[in-house]
Amino acid sequence: MTSGMENLPQICVDTTDAFTATERFGTREEVIRWIKEVRINNKVTVIISRSDTEMGKRGRSNKIIFGCDKGGKHKISDSGTQSASKKCGCPFKIRSTPAKDGSGWKIDVKCGLHNHGLPDRLEGHSFIGRLTTDEKQHVPDLAKRHVAPRNILLSLQDNYPENVTRITQVYKHKSVIQKEIRGPRSEIQHLFKLIEDAGYVYWSRKKDDSEVVREIFWAHPDSVKLLNIFPIVLVMDSTYKTNKYRQPLFEIVGMTSTELTFAVGFAYMESEQTENFCWVLEKLRVVCEERHVSTSDFDR
Ligand SMILES: [Zn+2]
């Protein structure tokens, strides 16, 4: 009797999308609850392979590592038969740690691939929790107001008591809606369209001889007006993990004489090298230009 493992064709199932969460979770327990939810929906047996709690010891940080129960080497018993564990070195791995900015726990899919088949992974099986027509309309209404998926789910359950939708179906429907809105445009093309439609002042630059966008800077005309009235204090900082391209989002905030803040402009940056900052600040200077003219007039 052979183990049978060697004869299996190379299988590869990607569950990256299902386990990708851009939102943050309040606690370790919330992370585990969410993973369990996605796990049930996708019929994947995800296990906690490591859970560390910060205890002041060096090298021990707060984290949870999830793996597939088929991870690790498969054991062949002395008789050559496959052991009950059915491990086949599945590379699936998720890491969850508290975000450095204190916004909560984040989930990183280190590897969403499984090197084995998943049972009954057909769309029809999520049939029980599928959204009705009314419910389908409810999701975009809330999504438009930037309600987090977990709160959309709570709202669905409040409004439709028979609802048994799972969080992954909310995520799925949200991405369907976003794709419908975007049409044939790529995400970046859609961003340009939104920027143009709203009448923003913007610049972008591409990598030499390619269609790859390096930087985008955009500012609302009203912001530019405010900036020219209150040009004294500007606060600038980058925020991360806002997009799948891993581009830092550089934000410029101004302050009025009554100590109220206002958004001046935003930029997606390729990286945080001097050269990238120079390009962005150069554009900021252009929108400040009016002010330059008036101050130099004043000096004279
Ligand atoms: Zn697996």
CSV table of C-alpha atoms and ligand atoms in Angstrom, one decimal:
chain,number,residue,atom,x,y,z
A,1,MET,CA,0.0,0.0,0.0
A,2,THR,CA,1.4,3.4,-0.9
A,3,SER,CA,0.6,6.7,0.8
A,4,GLY,CA,-1.0,8.0,-2.4
A,5,MET,CA,0.4,11.4,-1.8
A,6,GLU,CA,3.0,11.2,-4.5
A,7,ASN,CA,0.5,10.5,-7.2
A,8,LEU,CA,-1.7,13.5,-6.5
A,9,PRO,CA,-1.5,16.3,-9.1
A,10,GLN,CA,-0.2,19.6,-8.0
A,11,ILE,CA,-3.2,21.4,-6.5
A,12,CYS,CA,-3.2,25.1,-5.7
A,13,VAL,CA,-6.1,26.8,-4.1
A,14,ASP,CA,-5.8,30.5,-3.4
A,15,THR,CA,-7.7,31.8,-0.4
A,16,THR,CA,-5.9,35.2,-0.2
A,17,ASP,CA,-8.9,37.3,-1.1
A,18,ALA,CA,-11.1,35.6,1.5
A,19,PHE,CA,-8.7,36.2,4.3
A,20,THR,CA,-7.7,39.8,3.3
A,21,ALA,CA,-9.0,42.4,5.7
A,22,THR,CA,-8.2,46.0,5.4
A,23,GLU,CA,-10.0,46.9,8.6
A,24,ARG,CA,-8.5,46.7,12.1
A,25,PHE,CA,-9.8,44.6,14.9
A,26,GLY,CA,-10.2,45.8,18.5
A,27,THR,CA,-8.9,42.7,20.3
A,28,ARG,CA,-7.1,39.4,19.8
A,29,GLU,CA,-10.5,37.7,20.3
A,30,GLU,CA,-12.0,39.7,17.5
A,31,VAL,CA,-9.3,38.6,15.1
A,32,ILE,CA,-9.8,34.9,16.1
A,33,ARG,CA,-13.6,35.3,15.7
A,34,TRP,CA,-13.2,36.8,12.3
A,35,ILE,CA,-10.8,34.1,11.1
A,36,LYS,CA,-13.2,31.5,12.3
A,37,GLU,CA,-16.0,33.0,10.4
A,38,VAL,CA,-14.0,33.2,7.1
A,39,ARG,CA,-12.7,29.7,7.8
A,40,ILE,CA,-16.2,28.2,8.0
A,41,ASN,CA,-17.3,29.9,4.9
A,42,ASN,CA,-14.3,28.7,2.9
A,43,LYS,CA,-14.2,25.2,4.4
A,44,VAL,CA,-10.5,25.7,5.3
A,45,THR,CA,-9.2,24.2,8.5
A,46,VAL,CA,-7.2,27.1,9.9
A,47,ILE,CA,-5.5,26.6,13.2
A,48,ILE,CA,-3.6,28.9,15.5
A,49,SER,CA,-0.1,27.8,15.1
A,50,ARG,CA,1.4,30.3,17.5
A,51,SER,CA,0.0,32.9,19.9
A,52,ASP,CA,2.4,35.2,21.7
A,53,THR,CA,1.5,37.7,24.4
A,54,GLU,CA,3.8,40.5,25.2
A,55,MET,CA,5.2,39.8,28.6
A,56,GLY,CA,8.1,42.2,28.7
A,57,LYS,CA,10.4,39.4,27.5
A,58,ARG,CA,12.8,40.3,24.8
A,59,GLY,CA,11.8,39.0,21.4
A,60,ARG,CA,8.3,38.2,22.4
A,61,SER,CA,5.8,40.5,20.8
A,62,ASN,CA,2.0,40.4,20.7
A,63,LYS,CA,1.1,38.2,17.7
A,64,ILE,CA,-1.0,35.4,16.4
A,65,ILE,CA,0.1,33.1,13.6
A,66,PHE,CA,-2.5,31.1,11.8
A,67,GLY,CA,-1.7,28.1,9.7
A,68,CYS,CA,-3.5,25.4,7.8
A,69,ASP,CA,-4.0,22.1,9.6
A,70,LYS,CA,-2.3,20.4,6.6
A,71,GLY,CA,0.8,22.6,7.2
A,72,GLY,CA,4.1,20.9,8.3
A,73,LYS,CA,5.6,17.7,7.0
A,74,HIS,CA,3.5,14.6,6.5
A,75,LYS,CA,4.5,11.7,8.5
A,76,ILE,CA,4.8,8.2,6.9
A,77,SER,CA,4.5,5.5,9.5
A,78,ASP,CA,7.0,2.6,9.5
A,79,SER,CA,4.6,0.5,7.4
A,80,GLY,CA,4.6,3.1,4.8
A,81,THR,CA,1.0,4.1,5.2
A,82,GLN,CA,0.0,7.7,5.5
A,83,SER,CA,-0.6,8.8,9.1
A,84,ALA,CA,-3.9,10.2,10.2
A,85,SER,CA,-2.6,13.8,10.4
A,86,LYS,CA,-2.6,14.2,6.6
A,87,LYS,CA,0.0,16.9,6.7
A,88,CYS,CA,1.4,17.9,3.3
A,89,GLY,CA,3.5,21.0,4.1
A,90,CYS,CA,0.7,23.4,3.2
A,91,PRO,CA,2.3,26.9,3.0
A,92,PHE,CA,-0.8,28.8,4.1
A,93,LYS,CA,0.1,31.4,6.7
A,94,ILE,CA,-1.6,34.4,8.3
A,95,ARG,CA,0.0,36.8,10.8
A,96,SER,CA,-1.9,39.1,13.0
A,97,THR,CA,-0.3,41.8,15.2
A,98,PRO,CA,-1.4,45.0,16.8
A,99,ALA,CA,-0.8,48.0,14.4
A,100,LYS,CA,2.0,50.3,15.5
A,101,ASP,CA,-0.2,53.3,15.3
A,102,GLY,CA,-2.5,51.8,17.9
A,103,SER,CA,-5.5,51.5,15.6
A,104,GLY,CA,-6.0,47.8,16.5
A,105,TRP,CA,-5.0,44.4,15.3
A,106,LYS,CA,-4.2,44.0,11.6
A,107,ILE,CA,-4.3,40.9,9.5
A,108,ASP,CA,-1.5,40.1,7.0
A,109,VAL,CA,-1.9,37.2,4.7
A,110,LYS,CA,1.6,35.9,4.4
A,111,CYS,CA,0.6,33.1,2.1
A,112,GLY,CA,-3.0,32.5,1.0
A,113,LEU,CA,-2.2,29.4,-1.0
A,114,HIS,CA,-3.1,25.8,-0.2
A,115,ASN,CA,-1.3,22.9,-1.9
A,116,HIS,CA,-4.3,20.6,-1.5
A,117,GLY,CA,-8.0,20.7,-2.4
A,118,LEU,CA,-10.6,22.2,-0.2
A,119,PRO,CA,-13.9,20.3,0.3
A,120,ASP,CA,-17.1,21.5,-1.2
A,121,ARG,CA,-15.8,24.9,-2.1
A,122,LEU,CA,-18.6,25.9,-4.4
A,123,GLU,CA,-20.5,29.2,-4.5
A,124,GLY,CA,-23.8,27.4,-4.0
A,125,HIS,CA,-22.8,26.4,-0.5
A,126,SER,CA,-22.9,29.9,0.8
A,127,PHE,CA,-26.5,29.9,-0.5
A,128,ILE,CA,-28.0,29.9,3.1
A,129,GLY,CA,-26.5,33.3,3.9
A,130,ARG,CA,-26.9,34.9,0.4
A,131,LEU,CA,-28.4,38.4,0.4
A,132,THR,CA,-31.9,39.1,-0.7
A,133,THR,CA,-32.6,42.0,-3.1
A,134,ASP,CA,-33.5,44.3,-0.2
A,135,GLU,CA,-30.4,43.3,1.8
A,136,LYS,CA,-28.3,43.8,-1.3
A,137,GLN,CA,-29.4,47.4,-1.5
A,138,HIS,CA,-28.7,47.9,2.2
A,139,VAL,CA,-25.0,47.0,1.8
A,140,PRO,CA,-24.1,49.7,-0.7
A,141,ASP,CA,-26.1,52.3,1.2
A,142,LEU,CA,-24.0,51.7,4.3
A,143,ALA,CA,-20.8,51.1,2.4
A,144,LYS,CA,-21.2,54.5,0.8
A,145,ARG,CA,-21.2,56.0,4.2
A,146,HIS,CA,-18.0,54.2,5.1
A,147,VAL,CA,-19.6,51.8,7.6
A,148,ALA,CA,-17.2,49.0,8.5
A,149,PRO,CA,-18.3,45.5,7.1
A,150,ARG,CA,-18.8,44.1,10.7
A,151,ASN,CA,-21.2,47.0,11.4
A,152,ILE,CA,-23.0,46.4,8.1
A,153,LEU,CA,-23.5,42.9,9.2
A,154,LEU,CA,-24.9,44.0,12.5
A,155,SER,CA,-27.2,46.4,10.7
A,156,LEU,CA,-28.4,43.6,8.4
A,157,GLN,CA,-29.2,41.4,11.4
A,158,ASP,CA,-31.1,44.3,13.1
A,159,ASN,CA,-33.2,45.1,10.0
A,160,TYR,CA,-33.7,41.6,8.7
A,161,PRO,CA,-34.1,39.2,11.7
A,162,GLU,CA,-34.0,36.1,9.5
A,163,ASN,CA,-30.7,37.1,8.1
A,164,VAL,CA,-27.8,34.6,8.5
A,165,THR,CA,-25.3,36.3,6.2
A,166,ARG,CA,-21.7,35.9,7.2
A,167,ILE,CA,-19.1,38.6,7.2
A,168,THR,CA,-17.3,37.2,4.2
A,169,GLN,CA,-20.5,37.6,2.1
A,170,VAL,CA,-20.6,41.3,3.1
A,171,TYR,CA,-17.0,41.6,2.0
A,172,LYS,CA,-17.7,39.8,-1.3
A,173,HIS,CA,-20.8,41.9,-2.1
A,174,LYS,CA,-18.9,45.1,-1.3
A,175,SER,CA,-16.2,44.2,-3.7
A,176,VAL,CA,-18.8,43.3,-6.4
A,177,ILE,CA,-20.4,46.8,-5.9
A,178,GLN,CA,-17.0,48.5,-6.1
A,179,LYS,CA,-16.2,46.6,-9.3
A,180,GLU,CA,-19.5,47.6,-10.8
A,181,ILE,CA,-18.9,51.3,-10.0
A,182,ARG,CA,-15.4,51.1,-11.4
A,183,GLY,CA,-16.4,49.4,-14.6
A,184,PRO,CA,-13.5,48.7,-17.0
A,185,ARG,CA,-11.1,51.2,-15.3
A,186,SER,CA,-8.3,50.0,-13.1
A,187,GLU,CA,-8.2,51.3,-9.5
A,188,ILE,CA,-5.7,54.0,-10.4
A,189,GLN,CA,-7.6,55.1,-13.5
A,190,HIS,CA,-10.7,55.2,-11.3
A,191,LEU,CA,-8.9,57.4,-8.8
A,192,PHE,CA,-8.0,59.8,-11.6
A,193,LYS,CA,-11.6,59.9,-12.7
A,194,LEU,CA,-12.8,60.7,-9.2
A,195,ILE,CA,-10.1,63.4,-8.8
A,196,GLU,CA,-11.1,64.9,-12.2
A,197,ASP,CA,-14.8,64.7,-11.6
A,198,ALA,CA,-14.5,66.5,-8.3
A,199,GLY,CA,-12.4,69.3,-9.9
A,200,TYR,CA,-9.2,68.7,-7.8
A,201,VAL,CA,-5.9,70.2,-8.8
A,202,TYR,CA,-3.6,67.2,-9.4
A,203,TRP,CA,-0.3,66.0,-10.8
A,204,SER,CA,1.1,62.6,-11.3
A,205,ARG,CA,4.3,61.1,-12.7
A,206,LYS,CA,5.0,57.8,-14.2
A,207,LYS,CA,8.1,55.5,-14.2
A,208,ASP,CA,10.2,56.2,-17.4
A,209,ASP,CA,8.7,54.5,-20.4
A,210,SER,CA,6.0,52.7,-18.5
A,211,GLU,CA,2.4,53.1,-17.3
A,212,VAL,CA,3.4,52.6,-13.7
A,213,VAL,CA,2.4,55.6,-11.6
A,214,ARG,CA,5.1,56.7,-9.2
A,215,GLU,CA,3.4,59.6,-7.4
A,216,ILE,CA,0.1,61.4,-7.4
A,217,PHE,CA,-0.5,64.7,-5.7
A,218,TRP,CA,-4.0,66.2,-5.4
A,219,ALA,CA,-5.6,69.1,-3.6
A,220,HIS,CA,-9.1,70.5,-3.6
A,221,PRO,CA,-9.5,74.1,-4.9
A,222,ASP,CA,-11.1,75.1,-1.7
A,223,SER,CA,-8.1,73.7,0.2
A,224,VAL,CA,-5.8,75.7,-2.0
A,225,LYS,CA,-7.8,78.9,-1.2
A,226,LEU,CA,-7.6,78.1,2.5
A,227,LEU,CA,-3.9,77.4,2.2
A,228,ASN,CA,-3.3,80.8,0.7
A,229,ILE,CA,-5.2,82.5,3.5
A,230,PHE,CA,-3.5,80.4,6.3
A,231,PRO,CA,-0.1,79.5,5.0
A,232,ILE,CA,1.8,79.7,8.4
A,233,VAL,CA,1.4,76.3,10.0
A,234,LEU,CA,1.5,73.1,7.9
A,235,VAL,CA,1.6,69.6,9.4
A,236,MET,CA,2.8,66.8,7.1
A,237,ASP,CA,2.9,63.1,7.8
A,238,SER,CA,2.6,59.8,6.0
A,239,THR,CA,0.1,57.1,6.8
A,240,TYR,CA,0.6,53.5,5.7
A,241,LYS,CA,-1.5,50.4,4.8
A,242,THR,CA,-4.1,52.5,3.0
A,243,ASN,CA,-3.8,50.6,-0.3
A,244,LYS,CA,-2.7,47.3,-1.8
A,245,TYR,CA,0.2,48.9,-3.7
A,246,ARG,CA,1.9,49.7,-0.3
A,247,GLN,CA,2.3,53.3,-1.3
A,248,PRO,CA,2.5,55.7,1.7
A,249,LEU,CA,-0.3,58.3,1.7
A,250,PHE,CA,1.3,61.6,2.5
A,251,GLU,CA,-1.1,64.1,4.1
A,252,ILE,CA,-0.6,67.8,4.4
A,253,VAL,CA,-2.8,69.6,6.9
A,254,GLY,CA,-3.1,73.3,7.5
A,255,MET,CA,-4.3,75.3,10.5
A,256,THR,CA,-6.5,78.4,10.6
A,257,SER,CA,-6.1,81.4,12.9
A,258,THR,CA,-8.9,79.9,15.0
A,259,GLU,CA,-6.8,76.7,15.5
A,260,LEU,CA,-9.0,74.6,13.2
A,261,THR,CA,-7.3,72.2,10.9
A,262,PHE,CA,-8.1,71.6,7.2
A,263,ALA,CA,-6.8,69.2,4.6
A,264,VAL,CA,-4.5,70.9,2.2
A,265,GLY,CA,-3.5,68.0,-0.1
A,266,PHE,CA,-2.7,64.4,-0.4
A,267,ALA,CA,-0.1,62.4,-2.3
A,268,TYR,CA,0.6,58.7,-2.9
A,269,MET,CA,4.3,58.2,-3.0
A,270,GLU,CA,6.4,55.5,-4.6
A,271,SER,CA,8.7,55.5,-1.6
A,272,GLU,CA,10.0,57.9,1.1
A,273,GLN,CA,13.3,59.0,-0.5
A,274,THR,CA,14.4,62.6,-0.6
A,275,GLU,CA,13.6,62.7,-4.3
A,276,ASN,CA,10.0,61.6,-3.8
A,277,PHE,CA,9.4,64.2,-1.1
A,278,CYS,CA,11.0,66.8,-3.3
A,279,TRP,CA,8.5,66.1,-6.1
A,280,VAL,CA,5.6,66.3,-3.7
A,281,LEU,CA,6.7,69.5,-2.0
A,282,GLU,CA,7.5,71.0,-5.4
A,283,LYS,CA,3.8,70.5,-6.2
A,284,LEU,CA,2.8,71.9,-2.9
A,285,ARG,CA,4.8,75.0,-3.7
A,286,VAL,CA,3.0,75.4,-7.0
A,287,VAL,CA,-0.4,75.5,-5.2
A,288,CYS,CA,1.2,78.0,-2.8
A,289,GLU,CA,2.4,80.1,-5.7
A,290,GLU,CA,-0.3,82.8,-5.2
A,291,ARG,CA,1.1,83.3,-1.7
A,292,HIS,CA,4.6,83.6,-3.0
A,293,VAL,CA,3.7,86.3,-5.3
A,294,SER,CA,1.8,88.2,-2.6
A,295,THR,CA,4.5,88.0,0.0
A,296,SER,CA,7.2,89.1,-2.3
A,297,ASP,CA,5.1,92.0,-3.3
A,298,PHE,CA,4.7,92.8,0.4
A,299,ASP,CA,8.5,92.6,1.0
A,300,ARG,CA,9.0,95.2,-1.7
B,1,ZN,ZN,-3.9,24.2,3.4
